[in-house]
Amino acid sequence: MTHIAVFRLNVKRSLDLIDTHSQLHNKQGKPKTVVSDIMRAAVVMVVSAVDAYLHGLLSDYVERSAQLTPPPGALLELVKEWRLDAKDTLPYLLNKKGPAEFRQRVVEHFADRTLQDPSKVELVGRVLGVEGLWEQIANGLGKSEDRARKDFAAVVKRRHQIAHEADLDPAGKTATKKRRLTRQEADAAVDEINKVAEQLQTIFEAKYP
């Protein structure tokens, strides 16, 4: 299954979670407060999904990016970080599997790094030879570049509040009071991430047909 297909499946699952919350609320009687965590799970899932998708883009296109003339500056800077000496570079030059090994090295370079911040999304674009990535995304979404960045970052921030802070409200009357999250807000968060990813897919398919 392609990386974009996996992402789309996770978007569907995120929306199914939100729909499950709706169904529970439509039953007679009000569900327990803990049911609201279903929507929080949807937000966490879709941000994790786009992170995985961005790692997938690197795997899919970095070999072709390296063949651009000239090669992207961000990719060259990445290679410099490896501090390769002659004995490390010779296998790439002599081995017919060099391109695949190079791709794997890039994948491993980013393996323990999240790609959720707008600046990290932009870095992926630069490594893959696409400058002005957020400008292109924004054009596709029909909004300003600044607005596109902020909308994406807001969803990621919401994910971090859920995952890193248990979504506790610092202004709450009790220590376990959660921040408010409506179905509409959760649905909008999933939609925002989905639209950005679909724009990314369009951009890179055009770059590397």
mmCIF file with all atom_site columns, C-alpha atoms in Angstrom:
data_model
loop_
_atom_site.group_PDB
_atom_site.id
_atom_site.type_symbol
_atom_site.label_atom_id
_atom_site.label_alt_id
_atom_site.label_comp_id
_atom_site.label_asym_id
_atom_site.label_entity_id
_atom_site.label_seq_id
_atom_site.pdbx_PDB_ins_code
_atom_site.Cartn_x
_atom_site.Cartn_y
_atom_site.Cartn_z
_atom_site.occupancy
_atom_site.B_iso_or_equiv
_atom_site.pdbx_formal_charge
_atom_site.auth_seq_id
_atom_site.auth_comp_id
_atom_site.auth_asym_id
_atom_site.auth_atom_id
_atom_site.pdbx_PDB_model_num
ATOM 1   C CA . MET A 1 1   ? 0.000   0.000  0.000   1.00 0.00 ? 1   MET A CA 1
ATOM 2   C CA . THR A 1 2   ? 1.346   3.437  -0.899  1.00 0.00 ? 2   THR A CA 1
ATOM 3   C CA . HIS A 1 3   ? 2.058   6.029  1.762   1.00 0.00 ? 3   HIS A CA 1
ATOM 4   C CA . ILE A 1 4   ? -0.774  8.254  0.580   1.00 0.00 ? 4   ILE A CA 1
ATOM 5   C CA . ALA A 1 5   ? -3.171  5.285  0.628   1.00 0.00 ? 5   ALA A CA 1
ATOM 6   C CA . VAL A 1 6   ? -2.206  4.533  4.233   1.00 0.00 ? 6   VAL A CA 1
ATOM 7   C CA . PHE A 1 7   ? -2.704  8.185  5.132   1.00 0.00 ? 7   PHE A CA 1
ATOM 8   C CA . ARG A 1 8   ? -6.153  8.255  3.528   1.00 0.00 ? 8   ARG A CA 1
ATOM 9   C CA . LEU A 1 9   ? -7.127  5.117  5.414   1.00 0.00 ? 9   LEU A CA 1
ATOM 10  C CA . ASN A 1 10  ? -6.081  6.732  8.687   1.00 0.00 ? 10  ASN A CA 1
ATOM 11  C CA . VAL A 1 11  ? -8.110  9.836  7.826   1.00 0.00 ? 11  VAL A CA 1
ATOM 12  C CA . LYS A 1 12  ? -11.148 7.621  7.316   1.00 0.00 ? 12  LYS A CA 1
ATOM 13  C CA . ARG A 1 13  ? -10.518 5.939  10.655  1.00 0.00 ? 13  ARG A CA 1
ATOM 14  C CA . SER A 1 14  ? -10.185 9.320  12.352  1.00 0.00 ? 14  SER A CA 1
ATOM 15  C CA . LEU A 1 15  ? -13.516 10.406 10.905  1.00 0.00 ? 15  LEU A CA 1
ATOM 16  C CA . ASP A 1 16  ? -15.047 7.071  11.957  1.00 0.00 ? 16  ASP A CA 1
ATOM 17  C CA . LEU A 1 17  ? -13.940 7.793  15.526  1.00 0.00 ? 17  LEU A CA 1
ATOM 18  C CA . ILE A 1 18  ? -15.692 11.156 15.430  1.00 0.00 ? 18  ILE A CA 1
ATOM 19  C CA . ASP A 1 19  ? -18.784 9.491  13.990  1.00 0.00 ? 19  ASP A CA 1
ATOM 20  C CA . THR A 1 20  ? -18.701 6.944  16.822  1.00 0.00 ? 20  THR A CA 1
ATOM 21  C CA . HIS A 1 21  ? -18.766 9.802  19.318  1.00 0.00 ? 21  HIS A CA 1
ATOM 22  C CA . SER A 1 22  ? -21.765 11.255 17.505  1.00 0.00 ? 22  SER A CA 1
ATOM 23  C CA . GLN A 1 23  ? -23.600 7.928  17.621  1.00 0.00 ? 23  GLN A CA 1
ATOM 24  C CA . LEU A 1 24  ? -22.969 7.550  21.341  1.00 0.00 ? 24  LEU A CA 1
ATOM 25  C CA . HIS A 1 25  ? -24.304 11.045 21.985  1.00 0.00 ? 25  HIS A CA 1
ATOM 26  C CA . ASN A 1 26  ? -27.410 10.328 19.960  1.00 0.00 ? 26  ASN A CA 1
ATOM 27  C CA . LYS A 1 27  ? -28.307 7.444  22.237  1.00 0.00 ? 27  LYS A CA 1
ATOM 28  C CA . GLN A 1 28  ? -30.741 8.038  25.069  1.00 0.00 ? 28  GLN A CA 1
ATOM 29  C CA . GLY A 1 29  ? -28.990 9.609  28.000  1.00 0.00 ? 29  GLY A CA 1
ATOM 30  C CA . LYS A 1 30  ? -25.701 11.484 28.047  1.00 0.00 ? 30  LYS A CA 1
ATOM 31  C CA . PRO A 1 31  ? -22.560 9.332  27.718  1.00 0.00 ? 31  PRO A CA 1
ATOM 32  C CA . LYS A 1 32  ? -19.749 9.497  30.238  1.00 0.00 ? 32  LYS A CA 1
ATOM 33  C CA . THR A 1 33  ? -17.272 12.355 29.895  1.00 0.00 ? 33  THR A CA 1
ATOM 34  C CA . VAL A 1 34  ? -14.548 9.886  28.985  1.00 0.00 ? 34  VAL A CA 1
ATOM 35  C CA . VAL A 1 35  ? -16.313 9.331  25.642  1.00 0.00 ? 35  VAL A CA 1
ATOM 36  C CA . SER A 1 36  ? -14.986 12.724 24.541  1.00 0.00 ? 36  SER A CA 1
ATOM 37  C CA . ASP A 1 37  ? -11.545 11.113 24.406  1.00 0.00 ? 37  ASP A CA 1
ATOM 38  C CA . ILE A 1 38  ? -12.687 9.401  21.213  1.00 0.00 ? 38  ILE A CA 1
ATOM 39  C CA . MET A 1 39  ? -12.415 12.771 19.480  1.00 0.00 ? 39  MET A CA 1
ATOM 40  C CA . ARG A 1 40  ? -9.032  13.419 21.056  1.00 0.00 ? 40  ARG A CA 1
ATOM 41  C CA . ALA A 1 41  ? -7.889  10.085 19.670  1.00 0.00 ? 41  ALA A CA 1
ATOM 42  C CA . ALA A 1 42  ? -9.023  11.202 16.210  1.00 0.00 ? 42  ALA A CA 1
ATOM 43  C CA . VAL A 1 43  ? -6.892  14.357 16.380  1.00 0.00 ? 43  VAL A CA 1
ATOM 44  C CA . VAL A 1 44  ? -3.842  12.467 17.639  1.00 0.00 ? 44  VAL A CA 1
ATOM 45  C CA . MET A 1 45  ? -4.293  9.823  14.947  1.00 0.00 ? 45  MET A CA 1
ATOM 46  C CA . VAL A 1 46  ? -4.509  12.223 12.006  1.00 0.00 ? 46  VAL A CA 1
ATOM 47  C CA . VAL A 1 47  ? -1.423  14.208 13.082  1.00 0.00 ? 47  VAL A CA 1
ATOM 48  C CA . SER A 1 48  ? 0.527   10.980 13.538  1.00 0.00 ? 48  SER A CA 1
ATOM 49  C CA . ALA A 1 49  ? -0.709  9.902  10.110  1.00 0.00 ? 49  ALA A CA 1
ATOM 50  C CA . VAL A 1 50  ? 0.562   13.031 8.356   1.00 0.00 ? 50  VAL A CA 1
ATOM 51  C CA . ASP A 1 51  ? 3.893   12.681 10.176  1.00 0.00 ? 51  ASP A CA 1
ATOM 52  C CA . ALA A 1 52  ? 4.226   9.133  8.817   1.00 0.00 ? 52  ALA A CA 1
ATOM 53  C CA . TYR A 1 53  ? 3.144   10.334 5.378   1.00 0.00 ? 53  TYR A CA 1
ATOM 54  C CA . LEU A 1 54  ? 5.879   13.004 5.329   1.00 0.00 ? 54  LEU A CA 1
ATOM 55  C CA . HIS A 1 55  ? 8.469   10.359 6.212   1.00 0.00 ? 55  HIS A CA 1
ATOM 56  C CA . GLY A 1 56  ? 7.006   8.350  3.346   1.00 0.00 ? 56  GLY A CA 1
ATOM 57  C CA . LEU A 1 57  ? 7.497   11.236 0.924   1.00 0.00 ? 57  LEU A CA 1
ATOM 58  C CA . LEU A 1 58  ? 11.195  11.265 1.763   1.00 0.00 ? 58  LEU A CA 1
ATOM 59  C CA . SER A 1 59  ? 11.411  7.537  1.093   1.00 0.00 ? 59  SER A CA 1
ATOM 60  C CA . ASP A 1 60  ? 9.476   7.846  -2.170  1.00 0.00 ? 60  ASP A CA 1
ATOM 61  C CA . TYR A 1 61  ? 11.306  10.762 -3.745  1.00 0.00 ? 61  TYR A CA 1
ATOM 62  C CA . VAL A 1 62  ? 14.756  11.339 -2.227  1.00 0.00 ? 62  VAL A CA 1
ATOM 63  C CA . GLU A 1 63  ? 16.535  9.175  -4.834  1.00 0.00 ? 63  GLU A CA 1
ATOM 64  C CA . ARG A 1 64  ? 15.059  11.264 -7.620  1.00 0.00 ? 64  ARG A CA 1
ATOM 65  C CA . SER A 1 65  ? 15.765  14.464 -5.725  1.00 0.00 ? 65  SER A CA 1
ATOM 66  C CA . ALA A 1 66  ? 19.443  13.505 -5.551  1.00 0.00 ? 66  ALA A CA 1
ATOM 67  C CA . GLN A 1 67  ? 19.488  13.242 -9.353  1.00 0.00 ? 67  GLN A CA 1
ATOM 68  C CA . LEU A 1 68  ? 18.327  16.831 -9.880  1.00 0.00 ? 68  LEU A CA 1
ATOM 69  C CA . THR A 1 69  ? 20.804  19.281 -11.436 1.00 0.00 ? 69  THR A CA 1
ATOM 70  C CA . PRO A 1 70  ? 21.921  20.920 -9.293  1.00 0.00 ? 70  PRO A CA 1
ATOM 71  C CA . PRO A 1 71  ? 20.972  18.724 -6.323  1.00 0.00 ? 71  PRO A CA 1
ATOM 72  C CA . PRO A 1 72  ? 18.933  20.507 -3.626  1.00 0.00 ? 72  PRO A CA 1
ATOM 73  C CA . GLY A 1 73  ? 21.058  22.465 -1.173  1.00 0.00 ? 73  GLY A CA 1
ATOM 74  C CA . ALA A 1 74  ? 19.096  21.101 1.795   1.00 0.00 ? 74  ALA A CA 1
ATOM 75  C CA . LEU A 1 75  ? 19.892  17.557 0.689   1.00 0.00 ? 75  LEU A CA 1
ATOM 76  C CA . LEU A 1 76  ? 23.590  18.353 0.404   1.00 0.00 ? 76  LEU A CA 1
ATOM 77  C CA . GLU A 1 77  ? 23.533  19.885 3.890   1.00 0.00 ? 77  GLU A CA 1
ATOM 78  C CA . LEU A 1 78  ? 21.885  16.723 5.183   1.00 0.00 ? 78  LEU A CA 1
ATOM 79  C CA . VAL A 1 79  ? 24.645  14.574 3.674   1.00 0.00 ? 79  VAL A CA 1
ATOM 80  C CA . LYS A 1 80  ? 27.280  16.819 5.257   1.00 0.00 ? 80  LYS A CA 1
ATOM 81  C CA . GLU A 1 81  ? 25.799  15.986 8.658   1.00 0.00 ? 81  GLU A CA 1
ATOM 82  C CA . TRP A 1 82  ? 26.743  12.344 8.086   1.00 0.00 ? 82  TRP A CA 1
ATOM 83  C CA . ARG A 1 83  ? 30.448  13.310 8.027   1.00 0.00 ? 83  ARG A CA 1
ATOM 84  C CA . LEU A 1 84  ? 31.291  10.488 5.631   1.00 0.00 ? 84  LEU A CA 1
ATOM 85  C CA . ASP A 1 85  ? 34.912  9.651  4.946   1.00 0.00 ? 85  ASP A CA 1
ATOM 86  C CA . ALA A 1 86  ? 36.318  7.831  1.909   1.00 0.00 ? 86  ALA A CA 1
ATOM 87  C CA . LYS A 1 87  ? 35.677  4.347  3.262   1.00 0.00 ? 87  LYS A CA 1
ATOM 88  C CA . ASP A 1 88  ? 32.009  5.287  3.791   1.00 0.00 ? 88  ASP A CA 1
ATOM 89  C CA . THR A 1 89  ? 31.503  6.860  0.367   1.00 0.00 ? 89  THR A CA 1
ATOM 90  C CA . LEU A 1 90  ? 33.198  4.151  -1.708  1.00 0.00 ? 90  LEU A CA 1
ATOM 91  C CA . PRO A 1 91  ? 30.378  1.622  -1.195  1.00 0.00 ? 91  PRO A CA 1
ATOM 92  C CA . TYR A 1 92  ? 27.903  4.143  -2.603  1.00 0.00 ? 92  TYR A CA 1
ATOM 93  C CA . LEU A 1 93  ? 30.103  4.671  -5.665  1.00 0.00 ? 93  LEU A CA 1
ATOM 94  C CA . LEU A 1 94  ? 30.912  1.012  -6.312  1.00 0.00 ? 94  LEU A CA 1
ATOM 95  C CA . ASN A 1 95  ? 27.726  -0.740 -5.228  1.00 0.00 ? 95  ASN A CA 1
ATOM 96  C CA . LYS A 1 96  ? 24.917  -1.027 -7.750  1.00 0.00 ? 96  LYS A CA 1
ATOM 97  C CA . LYS A 1 97  ? 22.520  -0.763 -4.817  1.00 0.00 ? 97  LYS A CA 1
ATOM 98  C CA . GLY A 1 98  ? 23.918  2.672  -4.008  1.00 0.00 ? 98  GLY A CA 1
ATOM 99  C CA . PRO A 1 99  ? 20.687  4.612  -4.687  1.00 0.00 ? 99  PRO A CA 1
ATOM 100 C CA . ALA A 1 100 ? 18.604  2.294  -2.497  1.00 0.00 ? 100 ALA A CA 1
ATOM 101 C CA . GLU A 1 101 ? 21.207  2.437  0.271   1.00 0.00 ? 101 GLU A CA 1
ATOM 102 C CA . PHE A 1 102 ? 21.281  6.219  -0.011  1.00 0.00 ? 102 PHE A CA 1
ATOM 103 C CA . ARG A 1 103 ? 17.490  6.331  0.325   1.00 0.00 ? 103 ARG A CA 1
ATOM 104 C CA . GLN A 1 104 ? 17.642  4.114  3.396   1.00 0.00 ? 104 GLN A CA 1
ATOM 105 C CA . ARG A 1 105 ? 20.286  6.352  4.932   1.00 0.00 ? 105 ARG A CA 1
ATOM 106 C CA . VAL A 1 106 ? 18.017  9.376  4.498   1.00 0.00 ? 106 VAL A CA 1
ATOM 107 C CA . VAL A 1 107 ? 15.049  7.469  5.920   1.00 0.00 ? 107 VAL A CA 1
ATOM 108 C CA . GLU A 1 108 ? 17.122  6.504  8.957   1.00 0.00 ? 108 GLU A CA 1
ATOM 109 C CA . HIS A 1 109 ? 18.352  10.087 9.320   1.00 0.00 ? 109 HIS A CA 1
ATOM 110 C CA . PHE A 1 110 ? 14.772  11.256 9.873   1.00 0.00 ? 110 PHE A CA 1
ATOM 111 C CA . ALA A 1 111 ? 13.467  8.112  11.574  1.00 0.00 ? 111 ALA A CA 1
ATOM 112 C CA . ASP A 1 112 ? 13.577  9.488  15.118  1.00 0.00 ? 112 ASP A CA 1
ATOM 113 C CA . ARG A 1 113 ? 12.547  13.032 14.140  1.00 0.00 ? 113 ARG A CA 1
ATOM 114 C CA . THR A 1 114 ? 8.972   14.239 14.025  1.00 0.00 ? 114 THR A CA 1
ATOM 115 C CA . LEU A 1 115 ? 7.895   16.151 10.923  1.00 0.00 ? 115 LEU A CA 1
ATOM 116 C CA . GLN A 1 116 ? 4.865   17.881 12.378  1.00 0.00 ? 116 GLN A CA 1
ATOM 117 C CA . ASP A 1 117 ? 5.974   21.495 12.646  1.00 0.00 ? 117 ASP A CA 1
ATOM 118 C CA . PRO A 1 118 ? 5.345   23.659 9.546   1.00 0.00 ? 118 PRO A CA 1
ATOM 119 C CA . SER A 1 119 ? 9.083   24.323 9.321   1.00 0.00 ? 119 SER A CA 1
ATOM 120 C CA . LYS A 1 120 ? 9.741   20.570 9.226   1.00 0.00 ? 120 LYS A CA 1
ATOM 121 C CA . VAL A 1 121 ? 7.185   20.170 6.453   1.00 0.00 ? 121 VAL A CA 1
ATOM 122 C CA . GLU A 1 122 ? 9.065   22.877 4.567   1.00 0.00 ? 122 GLU A CA 1
ATOM 123 C CA . LEU A 1 123 ? 12.359  21.058 5.202   1.00 0.00 ? 123 LEU A CA 1
ATOM 124 C CA . VAL A 1 124 ? 10.968  17.927 3.582   1.00 0.00 ? 124 VAL A CA 1
ATOM 125 C CA . GLY A 1 125 ? 10.107  20.026 0.542   1.00 0.00 ? 125 GLY A CA 1
ATOM 126 C CA . ARG A 1 126 ? 13.576  21.547 0.359   1.00 0.00 ? 126 ARG A CA 1
ATOM 127 C CA . VAL A 1 127 ? 15.303  18.162 0.709   1.00 0.00 ? 127 VAL A CA 1
ATOM 128 C CA . LEU A 1 128 ? 13.126  16.912 -2.137  1.00 0.00 ? 128 LEU A CA 1
ATOM 129 C CA . GLY A 1 129 ? 13.862  19.901 -4.343  1.00 0.00 ? 129 GLY A CA 1
ATOM 130 C CA . VAL A 1 130 ? 10.660  21.889 -3.832  1.00 0.00 ? 130 VAL A CA 1
ATOM 131 C CA . GLU A 1 131 ? 11.186  25.470 -2.722  1.00 0.00 ? 131 GLU A CA 1
ATOM 132 C CA . GLY A 1 132 ? 8.304   27.598 -1.464  1.00 0.00 ? 132 GLY A CA 1
ATOM 133 C CA . LEU A 1 133 ? 6.354   24.516 -0.409  1.00 0.00 ? 133 LEU A CA 1
ATOM 134 C CA . TRP A 1 134 ? 3.954   26.318 1.912   1.00 0.00 ? 134 TRP A CA 1
ATOM 135 C CA . GLU A 1 135 ? 3.263   28.948 -0.730  1.00 0.00 ? 135 GLU A CA 1
ATOM 136 C CA . GLN A 1 136 ? 2.219   26.165 -3.109  1.00 0.00 ? 136 GLN A CA 1
ATOM 137 C CA . ILE A 1 137 ? 0.116   24.469 -0.430  1.00 0.00 ? 137 ILE A CA 1
ATOM 138 C CA . ALA A 1 138 ? -1.566  27.766 0.413   1.00 0.00 ? 138 ALA A CA 1
ATOM 139 C CA . ASN A 1 139 ? -2.341  28.472 -3.236  1.00 0.00 ? 139 ASN A CA 1
ATOM 140 C CA . GLY A 1 140 ? -3.997  25.082 -3.523  1.00 0.00 ? 140 GLY A CA 1
ATOM 141 C CA . LEU A 1 141 ? -6.038  25.723 -0.386  1.00 0.00 ? 141 LEU A CA 1
ATOM 142 C CA . GLY A 1 142 ? -7.046  29.207 -1.470  1.00 0.00 ? 142 GLY A CA 1
ATOM 143 C CA . LYS A 1 143 ? -5.578  30.960 1.554   1.00 0.00 ? 143 LYS A CA 1
ATOM 144 C CA . SER A 1 144 ? -2.496  32.985 2.443   1.00 0.00 ? 144 SER A CA 1
ATOM 145 C CA . GLU A 1 145 ? 0.765   31.206 3.218   1.00 0.00 ? 145 GLU A CA 1
ATOM 146 C CA . ASP A 1 146 ? 0.731   32.596 6.751   1.00 0.00 ? 146 ASP A CA 1
ATOM 147 C CA . ARG A 1 147 ? -2.834  31.355 7.302   1.00 0.00 ? 147 ARG A CA 1
ATOM 148 C CA . ALA A 1 148 ? -1.985  27.905 5.933   1.00 0.00 ? 148 ALA A CA 1
ATOM 149 C CA . ARG A 1 149 ? 0.996   27.572 8.255   1.00 0.00 ? 149 ARG A CA 1
ATOM 150 C CA . LYS A 1 150 ? -0.951  28.762 11.289  1.00 0.00 ? 150 LYS A CA 1
ATOM 151 C CA . ASP A 1 151 ? -3.935  26.496 10.625  1.00 0.00 ? 151 ASP A CA 1
ATOM 152 C CA . PHE A 1 152 ? -1.682  23.461 10.303  1.00 0.00 ? 152 PHE A CA 1
ATOM 153 C CA . ALA A 1 153 ? 0.329   24.420 13.392  1.00 0.00 ? 153 ALA A CA 1
ATOM 154 C CA . ALA A 1 154 ? -2.862  24.904 15.420  1.00 0.00 ? 154 ALA A CA 1
ATOM 155 C CA . VAL A 1 155 ? -3.917  21.304 14.820  1.00 0.00 ? 155 VAL A CA 1
ATOM 156 C CA . VAL A 1 156 ? -0.447  20.034 15.715  1.00 0.00 ? 156 VAL A CA 1
ATOM 157 C CA . LYS A 1 157 ? -0.487  22.143 18.891  1.00 0.00 ? 157 LYS A CA 1
ATOM 158 C CA . ARG A 1 158 ? -3.865  20.666 19.806  1.00 0.00 ? 158 ARG A CA 1
ATOM 159 C CA . ARG A 1 159 ? -2.404  17.189 19.319  1.00 0.00 ? 159 ARG A CA 1
ATOM 160 C CA . HIS A 1 160 ? 0.495   18.052 21.624  1.00 0.00 ? 160 HIS A CA 1
ATOM 161 C CA . GLN A 1 161 ? -1.881  19.314 24.315  1.00 0.00 ? 161 GLN A CA 1
ATOM 162 C CA . ILE A 1 162 ? -3.704  15.994 24.162  1.00 0.00 ? 162 ILE A CA 1
ATOM 163 C CA . ALA A 1 163 ? -0.649  13.750 24.012  1.00 0.00 ? 163 ALA A CA 1
ATOM 164 C CA . HIS A 1 164 ? 1.766   15.655 26.258  1.00 0.00 ? 164 HIS A CA 1
ATOM 165 C CA . GLU A 1 165 ? -0.555  17.385 28.721  1.00 0.00 ? 165 GLU A CA 1
ATOM 166 C CA . ALA A 1 166 ? -3.444  14.883 28.904  1.00 0.00 ? 166 ALA A CA 1
ATOM 167 C CA . ASP A 1 167 ? -5.476  17.803 27.511  1.00 0.00 ? 167 ASP A CA 1
ATOM 168 C CA . LEU A 1 168 ? -5.895  19.182 31.013  1.00 0.00 ? 168 LEU A CA 1
ATOM 169 C CA . ASP A 1 169 ? -7.234  22.721 31.247  1.00 0.00 ? 169 ASP A CA 1
ATOM 170 C CA . PRO A 1 170 ? -4.868  24.856 33.381  1.00 0.00 ? 170 PRO A CA 1
ATOM 171 C CA . ALA A 1 171 ? -7.791  27.208 34.045  1.00 0.00 ? 171 ALA A CA 1
ATOM 172 C CA . GLY A 1 172 ? -10.131 24.396 35.033  1.00 0.00 ? 172 GLY A CA 1
ATOM 173 C CA . LYS A 1 173 ? -11.877 24.333 38.378  1.00 0.00 ? 173 LYS A CA 1
ATOM 174 C CA . THR A 1 174 ? -10.568 20.836 39.069  1.00 0.00 ? 174 THR A CA 1
ATOM 175 C CA . ALA A 1 175 ? -7.200  19.209 38.407  1.00 0.00 ? 175 ALA A CA 1
ATOM 176 C CA . THR A 1 176 ? -8.772  16.758 35.962  1.00 0.00 ? 176 THR A CA 1
ATOM 177 C CA . LYS A 1 177 ? -10.807 19.275 33.954  1.00 0.00 ? 177 LYS A CA 1
ATOM 178 C CA . LYS A 1 178 ? -10.147 18.794 30.238  1.00 0.00 ? 178 LYS A CA 1
ATOM 179 C CA . ARG A 1 179 ? -9.937  21.412 27.552  1.00 0.00 ? 179 ARG A CA 1
ATOM 180 C CA . ARG A 1 180 ? -13.039 21.734 25.425  1.00 0.00 ? 180 ARG A CA 1
ATOM 181 C CA . LEU A 1 181 ? -13.107 19.823 22.155  1.00 0.00 ? 181 LEU A CA 1
ATOM 182 C CA . THR A 1 182 ? -16.297 19.653 20.096  1.00 0.00 ? 182 THR A CA 1
ATOM 183 C CA . ARG A 1 183 ? -17.075 17.261 17.269  1.00 0.00 ? 183 ARG A CA 1
ATOM 184 C CA . GLN A 1 184 ? -16.991 20.197 14.877  1.00 0.00 ? 184 GLN A CA 1
ATOM 185 C CA . GLU A 1 185 ? -13.505 21.160 16.069  1.00 0.00 ? 185 GLU A CA 1
ATOM 186 C CA . ALA A 1 186 ? -12.222 17.598 15.799  1.00 0.00 ? 186 ALA A CA 1
ATOM 187 C CA . ASP A 1 187 ? -13.735 17.235 12.339  1.00 0.00 ? 187 ASP A CA 1
ATOM 188 C CA . ALA A 1 188 ? -12.177 20.531 11.234  1.00 0.00 ? 188 ALA A CA 1
ATOM 189 C CA . ALA A 1 189 ? -8.773  19.397 12.533  1.00 0.00 ? 189 ALA A CA 1
ATOM 190 C CA . VAL A 1 190 ? -8.916  16.163 10.537  1.00 0.00 ? 190 VAL A CA 1
ATOM 191 C CA . ASP A 1 191 ? -10.099 18.073 7.462   1.00 0.00 ? 191 ASP A CA 1
ATOM 192 C CA . GLU A 1 192 ? -7.248  20.590 7.729   1.00 0.00 ? 192 GLU A CA 1
ATOM 193 C CA . ILE A 1 193 ? -4.545  17.941 7.940   1.00 0.00 ? 193 ILE A CA 1
ATOM 194 C CA . ASN A 1 194 ? -6.160  15.941 5.152   1.00 0.00 ? 194 ASN A CA 1
ATOM 195 C CA . LYS A 1 195 ? -6.278  18.925 2.798   1.00 0.00 ? 195 LYS A CA 1
ATOM 196 C CA . VAL A 1 196 ? -2.613  19.765 3.409   1.00 0.00 ? 196 VAL A CA 1
ATOM 197 C CA . ALA A 1 197 ? -1.543  16.179 2.745   1.00 0.00 ? 197 ALA A CA 1
ATOM 198 C CA . GLU A 1 198 ? -3.571  16.033 -0.459  1.00 0.00 ? 198 GLU A CA 1
ATOM 199 C CA . GLN A 1 199 ? -1.915  19.240 -1.622  1.00 0.00 ? 199 GLN A CA 1
ATOM 200 C CA . LEU A 1 200 ? 1.487   17.732 -0.837  1.00 0.00 ? 200 LEU A CA 1
ATOM 201 C CA . GLN A 1 201 ? 0.624   14.671 -2.886  1.00 0.00 ? 201 GLN A CA 1
ATOM 202 C CA . THR A 1 202 ? -0.424  16.838 -5.834  1.00 0.00 ? 202 THR A CA 1
ATOM 203 C CA . ILE A 1 203 ? 2.752   18.927 -5.616  1.00 0.00 ? 203 ILE A CA 1
ATOM 204 C CA . PHE A 1 204 ? 5.140   15.973 -5.525  1.00 0.00 ? 204 PHE A CA 1
ATOM 205 C CA . GLU A 1 205 ? 3.333   14.008 -8.198  1.00 0.00 ? 205 GLU A CA 1
ATOM 206 C CA . ALA A 1 206 ? 3.725   17.060 -10.435 1.00 0.00 ? 206 ALA A CA 1
ATOM 207 C CA . LYS A 1 207 ? 7.403   17.426 -9.497  1.00 0.00 ? 207 LYS A CA 1
ATOM 208 C CA . TYR A 1 208 ? 8.174   13.756 -10.099 1.00 0.00 ? 208 TYR A CA 1
ATOM 209 C CA . PRO A 1 209 ? 5.671   12.422 -12.668 1.00 0.00 ? 209 PRO A CA 1
#
